[in-house]
mmCIF file of C-alpha atoms in Angstrom:
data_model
loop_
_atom_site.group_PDB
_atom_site.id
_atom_site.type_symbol
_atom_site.label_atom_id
_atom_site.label_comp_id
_atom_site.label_asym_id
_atom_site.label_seq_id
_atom_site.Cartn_x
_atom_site.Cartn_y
_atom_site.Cartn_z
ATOM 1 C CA UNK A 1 107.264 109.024 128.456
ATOM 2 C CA UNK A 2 110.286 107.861 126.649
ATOM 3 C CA UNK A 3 110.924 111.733 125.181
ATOM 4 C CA UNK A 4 111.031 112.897 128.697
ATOM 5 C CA UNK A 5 113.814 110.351 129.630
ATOM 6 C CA UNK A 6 115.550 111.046 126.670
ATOM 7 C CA UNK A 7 115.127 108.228 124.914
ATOM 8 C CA UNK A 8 113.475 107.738 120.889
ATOM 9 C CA UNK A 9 110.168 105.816 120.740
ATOM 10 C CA UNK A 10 111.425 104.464 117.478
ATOM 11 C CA UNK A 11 115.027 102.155 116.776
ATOM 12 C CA UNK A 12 115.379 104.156 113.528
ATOM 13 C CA UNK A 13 113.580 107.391 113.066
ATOM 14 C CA UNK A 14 109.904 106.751 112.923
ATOM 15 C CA UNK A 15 109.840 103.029 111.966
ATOM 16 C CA UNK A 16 111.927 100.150 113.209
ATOM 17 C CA UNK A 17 111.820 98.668 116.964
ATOM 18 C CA UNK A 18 108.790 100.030 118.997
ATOM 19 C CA UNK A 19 110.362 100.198 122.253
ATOM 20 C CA UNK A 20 107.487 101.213 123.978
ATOM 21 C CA UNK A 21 105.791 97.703 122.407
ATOM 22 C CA UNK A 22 108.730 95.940 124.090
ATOM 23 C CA UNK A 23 108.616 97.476 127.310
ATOM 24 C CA UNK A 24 105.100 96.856 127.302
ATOM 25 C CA UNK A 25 105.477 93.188 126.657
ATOM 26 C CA UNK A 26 108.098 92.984 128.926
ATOM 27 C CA UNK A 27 106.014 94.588 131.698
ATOM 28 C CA UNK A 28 102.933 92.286 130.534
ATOM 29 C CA UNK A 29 105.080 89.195 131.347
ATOM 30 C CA UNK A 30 106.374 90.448 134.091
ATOM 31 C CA UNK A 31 103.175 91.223 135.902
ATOM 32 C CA UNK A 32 101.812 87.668 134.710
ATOM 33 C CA UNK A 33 104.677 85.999 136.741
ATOM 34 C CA UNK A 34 103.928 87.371 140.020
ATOM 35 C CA UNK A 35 100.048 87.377 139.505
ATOM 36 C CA UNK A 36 101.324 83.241 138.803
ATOM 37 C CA UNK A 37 103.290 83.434 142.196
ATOM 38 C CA UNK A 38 100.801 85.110 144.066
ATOM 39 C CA UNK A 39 97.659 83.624 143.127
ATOM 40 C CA UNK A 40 98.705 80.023 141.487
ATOM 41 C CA UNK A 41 95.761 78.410 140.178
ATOM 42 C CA UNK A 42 93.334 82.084 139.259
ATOM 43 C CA UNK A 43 96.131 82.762 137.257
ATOM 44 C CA UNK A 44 94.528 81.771 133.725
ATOM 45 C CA UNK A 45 91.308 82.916 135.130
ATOM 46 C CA UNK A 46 92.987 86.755 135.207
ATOM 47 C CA UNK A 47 94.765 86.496 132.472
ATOM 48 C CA UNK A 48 91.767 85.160 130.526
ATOM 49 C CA UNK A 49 90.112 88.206 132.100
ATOM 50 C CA UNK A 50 92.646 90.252 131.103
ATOM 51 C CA UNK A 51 92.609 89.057 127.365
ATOM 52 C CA UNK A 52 89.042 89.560 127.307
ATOM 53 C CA UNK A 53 89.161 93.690 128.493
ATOM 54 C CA UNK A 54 92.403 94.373 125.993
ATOM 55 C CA UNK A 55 91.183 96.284 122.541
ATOM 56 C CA UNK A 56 91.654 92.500 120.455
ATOM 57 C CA UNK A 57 93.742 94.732 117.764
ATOM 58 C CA UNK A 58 96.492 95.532 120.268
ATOM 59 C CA UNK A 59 98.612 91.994 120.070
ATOM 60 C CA UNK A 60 98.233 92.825 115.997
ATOM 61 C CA UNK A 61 99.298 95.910 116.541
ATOM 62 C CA UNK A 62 101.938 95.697 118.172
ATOM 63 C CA UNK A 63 103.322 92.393 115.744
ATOM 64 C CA UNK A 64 102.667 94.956 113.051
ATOM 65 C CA UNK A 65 104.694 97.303 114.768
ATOM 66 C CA UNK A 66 107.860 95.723 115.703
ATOM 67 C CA UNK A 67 107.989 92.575 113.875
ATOM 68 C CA UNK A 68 106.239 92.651 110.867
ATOM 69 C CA UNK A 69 107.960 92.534 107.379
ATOM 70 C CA UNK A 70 107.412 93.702 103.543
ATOM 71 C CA UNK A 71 103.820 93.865 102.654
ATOM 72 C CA UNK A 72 102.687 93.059 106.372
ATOM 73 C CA UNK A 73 104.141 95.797 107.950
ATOM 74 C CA UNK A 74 102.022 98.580 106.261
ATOM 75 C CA UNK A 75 98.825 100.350 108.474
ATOM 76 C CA UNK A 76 95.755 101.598 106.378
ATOM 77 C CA UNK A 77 94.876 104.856 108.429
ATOM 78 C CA UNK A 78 91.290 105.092 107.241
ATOM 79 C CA UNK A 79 90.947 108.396 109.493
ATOM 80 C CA UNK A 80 93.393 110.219 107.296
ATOM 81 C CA UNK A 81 92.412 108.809 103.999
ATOM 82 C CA UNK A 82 89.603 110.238 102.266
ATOM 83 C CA UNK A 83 88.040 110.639 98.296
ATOM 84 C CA UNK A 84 86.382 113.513 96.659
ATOM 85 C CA UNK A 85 84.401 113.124 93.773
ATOM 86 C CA UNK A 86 82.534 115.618 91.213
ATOM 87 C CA UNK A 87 80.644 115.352 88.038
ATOM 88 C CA UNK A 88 82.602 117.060 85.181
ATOM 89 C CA UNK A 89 80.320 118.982 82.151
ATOM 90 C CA UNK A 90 80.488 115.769 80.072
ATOM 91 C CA UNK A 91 78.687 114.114 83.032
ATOM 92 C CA UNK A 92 81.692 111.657 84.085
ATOM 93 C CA UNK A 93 82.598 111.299 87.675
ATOM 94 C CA UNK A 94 86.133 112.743 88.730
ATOM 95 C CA UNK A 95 87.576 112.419 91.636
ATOM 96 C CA UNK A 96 90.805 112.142 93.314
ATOM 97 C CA UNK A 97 91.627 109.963 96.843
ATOM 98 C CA UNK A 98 94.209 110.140 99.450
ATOM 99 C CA UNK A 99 94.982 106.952 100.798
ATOM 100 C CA UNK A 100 97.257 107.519 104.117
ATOM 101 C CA UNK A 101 99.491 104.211 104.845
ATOM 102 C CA UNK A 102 102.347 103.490 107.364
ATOM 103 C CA UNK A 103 105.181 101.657 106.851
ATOM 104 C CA UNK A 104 106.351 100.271 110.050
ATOM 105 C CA UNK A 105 109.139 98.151 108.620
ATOM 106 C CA UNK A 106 112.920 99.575 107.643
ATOM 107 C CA UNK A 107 112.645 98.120 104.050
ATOM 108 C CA UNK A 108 111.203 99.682 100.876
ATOM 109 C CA UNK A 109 107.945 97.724 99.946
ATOM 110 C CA UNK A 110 105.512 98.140 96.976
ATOM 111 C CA UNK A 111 101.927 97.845 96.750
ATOM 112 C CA UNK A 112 98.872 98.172 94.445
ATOM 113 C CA UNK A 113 95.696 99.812 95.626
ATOM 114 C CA UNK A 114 92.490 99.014 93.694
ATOM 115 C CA UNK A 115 88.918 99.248 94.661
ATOM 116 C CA UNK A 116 87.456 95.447 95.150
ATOM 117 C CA UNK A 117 84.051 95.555 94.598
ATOM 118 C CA UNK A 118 83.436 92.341 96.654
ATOM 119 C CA UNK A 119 84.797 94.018 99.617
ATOM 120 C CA UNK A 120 81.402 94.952 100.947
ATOM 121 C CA UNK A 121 78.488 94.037 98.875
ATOM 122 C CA UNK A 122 75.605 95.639 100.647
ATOM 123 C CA UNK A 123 77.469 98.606 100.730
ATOM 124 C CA UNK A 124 77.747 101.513 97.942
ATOM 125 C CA UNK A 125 79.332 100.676 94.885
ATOM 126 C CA UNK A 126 81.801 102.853 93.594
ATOM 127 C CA UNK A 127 82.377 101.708 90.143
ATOM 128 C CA UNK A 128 78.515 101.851 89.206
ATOM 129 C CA UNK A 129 79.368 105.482 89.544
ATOM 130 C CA UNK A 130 82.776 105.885 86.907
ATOM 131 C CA UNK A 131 81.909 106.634 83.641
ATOM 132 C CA UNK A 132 78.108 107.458 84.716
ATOM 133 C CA UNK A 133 76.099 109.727 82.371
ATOM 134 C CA UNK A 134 73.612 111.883 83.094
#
C-alpha cells in the first residue's frame, strides 16, 4: 500500500523504522479513542475483545520490528531454514543446515548458533545421531 503511494515500507532499505507498524499503531489508538467516546464504559470490554482475536505475536512483532536493538532485533524464520543430513562410507552423519535470520535493527550484531539439547526433550535428539556408527 505504501509502494503504490510512493512511499518505502522501510526508514533505511529493508531494516530500520517499520512505517507500516507505526501507522498501524497510530490507527490502533486512534480507533480506541473514539470507540472510548462513543461507547464510554464497553470500552475495555472491546478492547479486551479485541486483544483476545489479535495473533498474540503481533505486539512482539512489531517491538521486534521497529524498536528492538542488538541481539533482540534478530527473527528466526524457521520456514526458510532447513538441515540435510547423510551417512558418509565411514558411517558418520554429515550434514549441512541453513539457518535463515533477520536483522531488523540498523546495527551489526553477532550471534552463536548451537543445538541445545534441552530445548525439547521429548523430541528427537540430534546429537545421539553425530558421530553414530553403523
Amino acid at each position: 500500500m505504501l509502494s503504490s503511494l510512493g512511499l518505502t515500507a522501510w526508514s533505511n532499505g529493508n531494516n530500520g523504522l517499520h512505517y507500516t507498524g507505526i501507522i498501524s499503531i497510530i490507527l490502533l489508538i486512534i480507533g480506541l479513542f473514539f470507540l472510548a467516546k462513543r461507547y464510554s464504559g464497553k470500552m475495555i470490554f472491546v478492547f479486551f475483545l479485541a486483544l483476545i482475536l489479535l495473533p498474540t505475536n503481533l505486539f512482539a512483532n512489531v517491538y521486534q520490528s521497529n524498536f528492538a536493538n542488538g541481539i533482540y532485533a534478530l527473527e528466526f524464520q524457521q520456514d526458510a531454514s532447513n538441515c540435510e543430513y547423510d551417512t558418509n562410507s565411514s558411517g558418520i552423519v554429515e550434514g549441512n543446515c541453513k539457518i535463515s535470520i533477520v536483522n531488523h535493527s540498523r546495527d551489526t550484531v553477532t550471534f552463536r548458533v548451537s543445538i541445545d539439547q534441552k530445548l525439547d526433550p521429548d523430541s528427537f535428539n540430534i546429537t545421539d545421531i553425530i558421530n553414530l556408527k553403523d
